[in-house]
Amino acid sequence: SQTIHQWPATLVQPVGSPLSLECTVEGTSNPNLYWYRQAAGRGLQLLFYSVGIGQISSEVPQNLSASRPQDRQFILSSKKLLLSDSGFYLCAWTAGWGEKLFFGSGTQLSVL
Amino acid sequence: QKEVEQNSGPLSVPEGAIASLNCTYSDRGSQSFFWYRQYSGKSPELIMSIYSNGDKEDGRFTAQLNKASQYVSLLIRDSQPSDSATYLCAVNSWGVSGGRRALTFGSGTRLQVQP
């Protein structure tokens, strides 16, 4: 069966510090991978998606970037965090377009 | 206009009652529809998917889709306190330029089941 791992679960970072969140998927090959962000009490906002190694599409211009160095690995990064980057970050995968989307356990990021 | 709209709630129902959650979407080309349940501080969990008009039942859950009215609903029968959570509607469709799009989520409806 397929599983998705995301870490860390919580993170507290000062403004201006760098960020790296990692996500890996097991039990499948060539998944579509996604990064979503959920602000407190708000809906899910799609940040990035990837259909293959090195292929990244950005949905919202912002302070963040994403990379996919391996088939089942997806990384979310920032060089300098802003207060507005605080939120619940969720990695997710699908087997293909229109397929069911499955989420990792999420990272609660607080930028202070 | 938001692409996927839900009433934020809270929707309060007594234990054992039927909870009815509604969702409307703007893109007539939408093809796949999903309901997720999210407990506070946790990630969303997929509970139902529906792709064609009509009803789809899974245990206590029934998803209903009406593409002509651009309307999706979720019914929860015999509601339990453990069903208290936020329910997210998600829709997958083609973009205006013809490209594929990822799931777009509504902001969710908070359900409270009173013991």
PDB file of C-alpha atoms in Angstrom:
ATOM      1  CA  SER A   1       0.000   0.000   0.000  1.00  0.00           C
ATOM      2  CA  GLN A   2       1.015   3.585  -0.542  1.00  0.00           C
ATOM      3  CA  THR A   3       2.151   5.841   2.284  1.00  0.00           C
ATOM      4  CA  ILE A   4       3.248   9.438   2.420  1.00  0.00           C
ATOM      5  CA  HIS A   5       5.689  10.774   4.981  1.00  0.00           C
ATOM      6  CA  GLN A   6       6.060  14.420   5.871  1.00  0.00           C
ATOM      7  CA  TRP A   7       8.295  16.022   8.467  1.00  0.00           C
ATOM      8  CA  PRO A   8       8.724  17.766  10.802  1.00  0.00           C
ATOM      9  CA  ALA A   9       5.290  17.858  12.433  1.00  0.00           C
ATOM     10  CA  THR A  10       5.838  21.273  13.998  1.00  0.00           C
ATOM     11  CA  LEU A  11       8.369  23.992  13.352  1.00  0.00           C
ATOM     12  CA  VAL A  12       8.990  27.376  14.921  1.00  0.00           C
ATOM     13  CA  GLN A  13      11.276  29.645  12.932  1.00  0.00           C
ATOM     14  CA  PRO A  14      12.330  33.292  13.248  1.00  0.00           C
ATOM     15  CA  VAL A  15      11.569  35.782  10.490  1.00  0.00           C
ATOM     16  CA  GLY A  16      14.315  35.794   7.885  1.00  0.00           C
ATOM     17  CA  SER A  17      15.467  32.236   8.532  1.00  0.00           C
ATOM     18  CA  PRO A  18      15.508  29.542   5.814  1.00  0.00           C
ATOM     19  CA  LEU A  19      12.993  26.715   5.491  1.00  0.00           C
ATOM     20  CA  SER A  20      13.128  23.174   4.188  1.00  0.00           C
ATOM     21  CA  LEU A  21      10.181  20.775   4.431  1.00  0.00           C
ATOM     22  CA  GLU A  22      10.471  17.303   2.998  1.00  0.00           C
ATOM     23  CA  CYS A  23       7.920  14.793   1.814  1.00  0.00           C
ATOM     24  CA  THR A  24       8.367  11.258   0.481  1.00  0.00           C
ATOM     25  CA  VAL A  25       5.904   8.777  -0.965  1.00  0.00           C
ATOM     26  CA  GLU A  26       6.269   5.007  -0.769  1.00  0.00           C
ATOM     27  CA  GLY A  27       4.552   2.206  -2.638  1.00  0.00           C
ATOM     28  CA  THR A  28       3.969   3.973  -5.946  1.00  0.00           C
ATOM     29  CA  SER A  29       5.986   5.314  -8.852  1.00  0.00           C
ATOM     30  CA  ASN A  30       5.713   8.548 -10.832  1.00  0.00           C
ATOM     31  CA  PRO A  31       3.079  10.136  -8.577  1.00  0.00           C
ATOM     32  CA  ASN A  32       1.806  13.679  -9.008  1.00  0.00           C
ATOM     33  CA  LEU A  33       2.995  15.591  -5.931  1.00  0.00           C
ATOM     34  CA  TYR A  34       1.530  18.721  -4.354  1.00  0.00           C
ATOM     35  CA  TRP A  35       2.215  21.284  -1.655  1.00  0.00           C
ATOM     36  CA  TYR A  36      -0.809  22.972  -0.089  1.00  0.00           C
ATOM     37  CA  ARG A  37      -0.952  25.581   2.659  1.00  0.00           C
ATOM     38  CA  GLN A  38      -3.806  26.141   5.082  1.00  0.00           C
ATOM     39  CA  ALA A  39      -3.867  29.380   7.073  1.00  0.00           C
ATOM     40  CA  ALA A  40      -5.625  29.290  10.438  1.00  0.00           C
ATOM     41  CA  GLY A  41      -9.368  28.846   9.928  1.00  0.00           C
ATOM     42  CA  ARG A  42      -9.011  29.014   6.164  1.00  0.00           C
ATOM     43  CA  GLY A  43      -9.250  26.685   3.191  1.00  0.00           C
ATOM     44  CA  LEU A  44      -6.476  24.868   1.379  1.00  0.00           C
ATOM     45  CA  GLN A  45      -4.355  26.880  -1.039  1.00  0.00           C
ATOM     46  CA  LEU A  46      -2.373  25.036  -3.699  1.00  0.00           C
ATOM     47  CA  LEU A  47       1.237  26.247  -3.749  1.00  0.00           C
ATOM     48  CA  PHE A  48       3.094  23.904  -6.107  1.00  0.00           C
ATOM     49  CA  TYR A  49       2.575  20.699  -8.019  1.00  0.00           C
ATOM     50  CA  SER A  50       4.884  18.358  -9.876  1.00  0.00           C
ATOM     51  CA  VAL A  51       4.200  15.661 -12.487  1.00  0.00           C
ATOM     52  CA  GLY A  52       7.774  14.387 -12.609  1.00  0.00           C
ATOM     53  CA  ILE A  53      11.403  14.819 -11.540  1.00  0.00           C
ATOM     54  CA  GLY A  54      12.505  18.421 -11.951  1.00  0.00           C
ATOM     55  CA  GLN A  55       9.035  19.524 -13.167  1.00  0.00           C
ATOM     56  CA  ILE A  56       7.538  22.155 -10.872  1.00  0.00           C
ATOM     57  CA  SER A  57       4.485  24.334 -11.465  1.00  0.00           C
ATOM     58  CA  SER A  58       3.801  27.272  -9.201  1.00  0.00           C
ATOM     59  CA  GLU A  59       0.221  28.319  -8.526  1.00  0.00           C
ATOM     60  CA  VAL A  60       0.849  31.421  -6.433  1.00  0.00           C
ATOM     61  CA  PRO A  61       3.808  33.831  -6.667  1.00  0.00           C
ATOM     62  CA  GLN A  62       5.387  33.993  -3.243  1.00  0.00           C
ATOM     63  CA  ASN A  63       8.402  33.649  -1.036  1.00  0.00           C
ATOM     64  CA  LEU A  64       8.560  29.864  -1.438  1.00  0.00           C
ATOM     65  CA  SER A  65      10.027  27.407  -3.920  1.00  0.00           C
ATOM     66  CA  ALA A  66       9.717  23.679  -4.505  1.00  0.00           C
ATOM     67  CA  SER A  67      11.963  20.987  -5.913  1.00  0.00           C
ATOM     68  CA  ARG A  68      11.599  17.325  -6.878  1.00  0.00           C
ATOM     69  CA  PRO A  69      15.074  15.784  -6.917  1.00  0.00           C
ATOM     70  CA  GLN A  70      13.774  12.184  -6.959  1.00  0.00           C
ATOM     71  CA  ASP A  71      10.614  10.524  -8.223  1.00  0.00           C
ATOM     72  CA  ARG A  72       9.019  10.194  -4.792  1.00  0.00           C
ATOM     73  CA  GLN A  73      10.583  13.151  -2.996  1.00  0.00           C
ATOM     74  CA  PHE A  74       9.169  16.676  -2.866  1.00  0.00           C
ATOM     75  CA  ILE A  75      10.798  19.568  -1.009  1.00  0.00           C
ATOM     76  CA  LEU A  76       9.407  22.974  -0.071  1.00  0.00           C
ATOM     77  CA  SER A  77      11.951  25.702   0.622  1.00  0.00           C
ATOM     78  CA  SER A  78      12.382  29.334   1.446  1.00  0.00           C
ATOM     79  CA  LYS A  79      15.527  31.437   1.715  1.00  0.00           C
ATOM     80  CA  LYS A  80      13.991  33.964   4.105  1.00  0.00           C
ATOM     81  CA  LEU A  81      10.741  33.340   5.940  1.00  0.00           C
ATOM     82  CA  LEU A  82       8.097  36.031   6.390  1.00  0.00           C
ATOM     83  CA  LEU A  83       5.478  36.256   9.126  1.00  0.00           C
ATOM     84  CA  SER A  84       2.847  35.586   6.465  1.00  0.00           C
ATOM     85  CA  ASP A  85       4.434  32.188   5.739  1.00  0.00           C
ATOM     86  CA  SER A  86       2.979  30.799   8.962  1.00  0.00           C
ATOM     87  CA  GLY A  87       0.436  28.053   8.418  1.00  0.00           C
ATOM     88  CA  PHE A  88      -0.253  24.353   8.094  1.00  0.00           C
ATOM     89  CA  TYR A  89       1.712  22.895   5.171  1.00  0.00           C
ATOM     90  CA  LEU A  90       0.457  19.735   3.568  1.00  0.00           C
ATOM     91  CA  CYS A  91       2.155  17.480   1.070  1.00  0.00           C
ATOM     92  CA  ALA A  92      -0.121  15.304  -1.039  1.00  0.00           C
ATOM     93  CA  TRP A  93      -0.018  12.831  -3.921  1.00  0.00           C
ATOM     94  CA  THR A  94      -2.227  11.383  -6.621  1.00  0.00           C
ATOM     95  CA  ALA A  95      -1.693   8.554  -9.083  1.00  0.00           C
ATOM     96  CA  GLY A  96      -2.774  10.897 -11.876  1.00  0.00           C
ATOM     97  CA  TRP A  97      -5.008  13.792 -12.830  1.00  0.00           C
ATOM     98  CA  GLY A  98      -8.555  13.436 -11.554  1.00  0.00           C
ATOM     99  CA  GLU A  99      -7.498  10.716  -9.158  1.00  0.00           C
ATOM    100  CA  LYS A 100      -7.985  10.705  -5.400  1.00  0.00           C
ATOM    101  CA  LEU A 101      -5.657  13.001  -3.478  1.00  0.00           C
ATOM    102  CA  PHE A 102      -3.973  11.707  -0.323  1.00  0.00           C
ATOM    103  CA  PHE A 103      -2.333  13.946   2.252  1.00  0.00           C
ATOM    104  CA  GLY A 104       0.650  13.632   4.531  1.00  0.00           C
ATOM    105  CA  SER A 105       0.285  14.420   8.214  1.00  0.00           C
ATOM    106  CA  GLY A 106       1.252  18.070   7.739  1.00  0.00           C
ATOM    107  CA  THR A 107       3.732  20.545   9.214  1.00  0.00           C
ATOM    108  CA  GLN A 108       2.531  23.350  11.462  1.00  0.00           C
ATOM    109  CA  LEU A 109       4.895  26.244  10.782  1.00  0.00           C
ATOM    110  CA  SER A 110       4.998  29.271  13.057  1.00  0.00           C
ATOM    111  CA  VAL A 111       7.150  32.196  11.962  1.00  0.00           C
ATOM    112  CA  LEU A 112       7.877  34.572  14.837  1.00  0.00           C
TER     113      LEU A 112
ATOM    114  CA  GLN B   1     -16.800  34.390  -7.383  1.00  0.00           C
ATOM    115  CA  LYS B   2     -15.159  31.560  -5.460  1.00  0.00           C
ATOM    116  CA  GLU B   3     -14.622  28.408  -7.486  1.00  0.00           C
ATOM    117  CA  VAL B   4     -15.859  26.049  -4.762  1.00  0.00           C
ATOM    118  CA  GLU B   5     -18.275  27.389  -2.145  1.00  0.00           C
ATOM    119  CA  GLN B   6     -19.390  25.932   1.146  1.00  0.00           C
ATOM    120  CA  ASN B   7     -21.270  27.351   4.106  1.00  0.00           C
ATOM    121  CA  SER B   8     -18.707  27.719   6.882  1.00  0.00           C
ATOM    122  CA  GLY B   9     -21.196  26.723   9.592  1.00  0.00           C
ATOM    123  CA  PRO B  10     -21.123  25.551  12.241  1.00  0.00           C
ATOM    124  CA  LEU B  11     -23.822  23.075  11.352  1.00  0.00           C
ATOM    125  CA  SER B  12     -25.150  21.620  14.580  1.00  0.00           C
ATOM    126  CA  VAL B  13     -27.158  18.371  14.604  1.00  0.00           C
ATOM    127  CA  PRO B  14     -28.196  16.047  17.437  1.00  0.00           C
ATOM    128  CA  GLU B  15     -26.661  12.603  17.727  1.00  0.00           C
ATOM    129  CA  GLY B  16     -28.456  10.103  15.500  1.00  0.00           C
ATOM    130  CA  ALA B  17     -29.742  12.728  13.062  1.00  0.00           C
ATOM    131  CA  ILE B  18     -28.849  13.178   9.396  1.00  0.00           C
ATOM    132  CA  ALA B  19     -26.276  15.867   8.654  1.00  0.00           C
ATOM    133  CA  SER B  20     -26.497  17.463   5.219  1.00  0.00           C
ATOM    134  CA  LEU B  21     -23.477  19.305   3.850  1.00  0.00           C
ATOM    135  CA  ASN B  22     -23.603  21.245   0.609  1.00  0.00           C
ATOM    136  CA  CYS B  23     -21.126  22.512  -1.957  1.00  0.00           C
ATOM    137  CA  THR B  24     -21.444  24.445  -5.213  1.00  0.00           C
ATOM    138  CA  TYR B  25     -18.783  24.894  -7.883  1.00  0.00           C
ATOM    139  CA  SER B  26     -18.356  27.323 -10.745  1.00  0.00           C
ATOM    140  CA  ASP B  27     -16.538  25.334 -13.455  1.00  0.00           C
ATOM    141  CA  ARG B  28     -19.004  23.399 -15.630  1.00  0.00           C
ATOM    142  CA  GLY B  29     -16.113  21.319 -16.918  1.00  0.00           C
ATOM    143  CA  SER B  30     -15.482  19.794 -13.486  1.00  0.00           C
ATOM    144  CA  GLN B  31     -15.190  16.041 -13.602  1.00  0.00           C
ATOM    145  CA  SER B  32     -14.148  14.645 -10.217  1.00  0.00           C
ATOM    146  CA  PHE B  33     -15.637  15.504  -6.840  1.00  0.00           C
ATOM    147  CA  PHE B  34     -14.412  14.600  -3.400  1.00  0.00           C
ATOM    148  CA  TRP B  35     -15.336  15.033   0.245  1.00  0.00           C
ATOM    149  CA  TYR B  36     -12.659  15.213   2.925  1.00  0.00           C
ATOM    150  CA  ARG B  37     -12.992  15.214   6.692  1.00  0.00           C
ATOM    151  CA  GLN B  38     -10.506  17.253   8.730  1.00  0.00           C
ATOM    152  CA  TYR B  39     -10.208  17.116  12.485  1.00  0.00           C
ATOM    153  CA  SER B  40      -8.672  20.126  14.213  1.00  0.00           C
ATOM    154  CA  GLY B  41      -4.885  20.147  13.805  1.00  0.00           C
ATOM    155  CA  LYS B  42      -4.922  17.107  11.505  1.00  0.00           C
ATOM    156  CA  SER B  43      -4.597  16.647   7.766  1.00  0.00           C
ATOM    157  CA  PRO B  44      -7.674  16.077   5.570  1.00  0.00           C
ATOM    158  CA  GLU B  45      -8.847  12.499   5.145  1.00  0.00           C
ATOM    159  CA  LEU B  46     -10.667  11.374   1.993  1.00  0.00           C
ATOM    160  CA  ILE B  47     -14.114   9.951   2.801  1.00  0.00           C
ATOM    161  CA  MET B  48     -16.015  10.002  -0.503  1.00  0.00           C
ATOM    162  CA  SER B  49     -15.442  10.430  -4.218  1.00  0.00           C
ATOM    163  CA  ILE B  50     -18.073  10.796  -6.937  1.00  0.00           C
ATOM    164  CA  TYR B  51     -17.696  11.189 -10.680  1.00  0.00           C
ATOM    165  CA  SER B  52     -21.181  10.878 -12.215  1.00  0.00           C
ATOM    166  CA  ASN B  53     -24.611  12.314 -11.517  1.00  0.00           C
ATOM    167  CA  GLY B  54     -26.674  10.652  -8.825  1.00  0.00           C
ATOM    168  CA  ASP B  55     -26.015   9.155  -5.428  1.00  0.00           C
ATOM    169  CA  LYS B  56     -23.116   7.113  -4.130  1.00  0.00           C
ATOM    170  CA  GLU B  57     -23.383   5.391  -0.768  1.00  0.00           C
ATOM    171  CA  ASP B  58     -20.609   4.125   1.504  1.00  0.00           C
ATOM    172  CA  GLY B  59     -21.706   3.063   4.962  1.00  0.00           C
ATOM    173  CA  ARG B  60     -23.278   6.036   6.743  1.00  0.00           C
ATOM    174  CA  PHE B  61     -22.113   8.433   4.025  1.00  0.00           C
ATOM    175  CA  THR B  62     -23.926   9.330   0.806  1.00  0.00           C
ATOM    176  CA  ALA B  63     -22.503  11.691  -1.789  1.00  0.00           C
ATOM    177  CA  GLN B  64     -24.887  13.316  -4.263  1.00  0.00           C
ATOM    178  CA  LEU B  65     -23.874  15.010  -7.506  1.00  0.00           C
ATOM    179  CA  ASN B  66     -25.935  17.196  -9.825  1.00  0.00           C
ATOM    180  CA  LYS B  67     -23.746  18.538 -12.622  1.00  0.00           C
ATOM    181  CA  ALA B  68     -26.574  20.528 -14.227  1.00  0.00           C
ATOM    182  CA  SER B  69     -26.991  22.497 -11.002  1.00  0.00           C
ATOM    183  CA  GLN B  70     -23.244  22.395 -10.228  1.00  0.00           C
ATOM    184  CA  TYR B  71     -24.020  21.022  -6.807  1.00  0.00           C
ATOM    185  CA  VAL B  72     -22.450  18.349  -4.623  1.00  0.00           C
ATOM    186  CA  SER B  73     -23.696  17.237  -1.246  1.00  0.00           C
ATOM    187  CA  LEU B  74     -22.723  14.851   1.521  1.00  0.00           C
ATOM    188  CA  LEU B  75     -25.243  13.182   3.803  1.00  0.00           C
ATOM    189  CA  ILE B  76     -24.142  11.596   7.070  1.00  0.00           C
ATOM    190  CA  ARG B  77     -26.750   9.282   8.560  1.00  0.00           C
ATOM    191  CA  ASP B  78     -26.915   8.394  12.248  1.00  0.00           C
ATOM    192  CA  SER B  79     -24.490  11.205  13.075  1.00  0.00           C
ATOM    193  CA  GLN B  80     -22.102  10.520  15.933  1.00  0.00           C
ATOM    194  CA  PRO B  81     -20.094  12.951  18.105  1.00  0.00           C
ATOM    195  CA  SER B  82     -16.978  11.509  16.459  1.00  0.00           C
ATOM    196  CA  ASP B  83     -18.250  12.959  13.153  1.00  0.00           C
ATOM    197  CA  SER B  84     -17.678  16.459  14.537  1.00  0.00           C
ATOM    198  CA  ALA B  85     -15.072  17.921  12.203  1.00  0.00           C
ATOM    199  CA  THR B  86     -14.664  20.260   9.235  1.00  0.00           C
ATOM    200  CA  TYR B  87     -15.810  18.787   5.918  1.00  0.00           C
ATOM    201  CA  LEU B  88     -14.037  19.980   2.784  1.00  0.00           C
ATOM    202  CA  CYS B  89     -15.462  19.752  -0.704  1.00  0.00           C
ATOM    203  CA  ALA B  90     -12.907  19.421  -3.510  1.00  0.00           C
ATOM    204  CA  VAL B  91     -13.329  19.612  -7.261  1.00  0.00           C
ATOM    205  CA  ASN B  92     -10.983  18.665 -10.099  1.00  0.00           C
ATOM    206  CA  SER B  93     -11.384  20.264 -13.504  1.00  0.00           C
ATOM    207  CA  TRP B  94      -9.690  21.504 -16.654  1.00  0.00           C
ATOM    208  CA  GLY B  95      -8.207  24.989 -16.666  1.00  0.00           C
ATOM    209  CA  VAL B  96      -9.436  27.756 -18.947  1.00  0.00           C
ATOM    210  CA  SER B  97      -6.346  27.373 -21.130  1.00  0.00           C
ATOM    211  CA  GLY B  98      -7.004  23.679 -21.541  1.00  0.00           C
ATOM    212  CA  GLY B  99      -4.401  22.575 -19.043  1.00  0.00           C
ATOM    213  CA  ARG B 100      -5.119  20.194 -16.233  1.00  0.00           C
ATOM    214  CA  ARG B 101      -5.704  21.567 -12.763  1.00  0.00           C
ATOM    215  CA  ALA B 102      -5.177  20.188  -9.314  1.00  0.00           C
ATOM    216  CA  LEU B 103      -7.968  19.840  -6.796  1.00  0.00           C
ATOM    217  CA  THR B 104      -9.601  23.096  -5.724  1.00  0.00           C
ATOM    218  CA  PHE B 105     -10.969  23.050  -2.202  1.00  0.00           C
ATOM    219  CA  GLY B 106     -13.832  24.875  -0.572  1.00  0.00           C
ATOM    220  CA  SER B 107     -13.175  26.544   2.754  1.00  0.00           C
ATOM    221  CA  GLY B 108     -15.068  23.799   4.592  1.00  0.00           C
ATOM    222  CA  THR B 109     -18.167  23.394   6.750  1.00  0.00           C
ATOM    223  CA  ARG B 110     -17.728  22.783  10.460  1.00  0.00           C
ATOM    224  CA  LEU B 111     -20.066  20.078  11.725  1.00  0.00           C
ATOM    225  CA  GLN B 112     -20.947  19.728  15.408  1.00  0.00           C
ATOM    226  CA  VAL B 113     -22.821  16.618  16.523  1.00  0.00           C
ATOM    227  CA  GLN B 114     -24.413  17.164  19.926  1.00  0.00           C
ATOM    228  CA  PRO B 115     -24.574  14.105  22.259  1.00  0.00           C
TER     229      PRO B 115
END
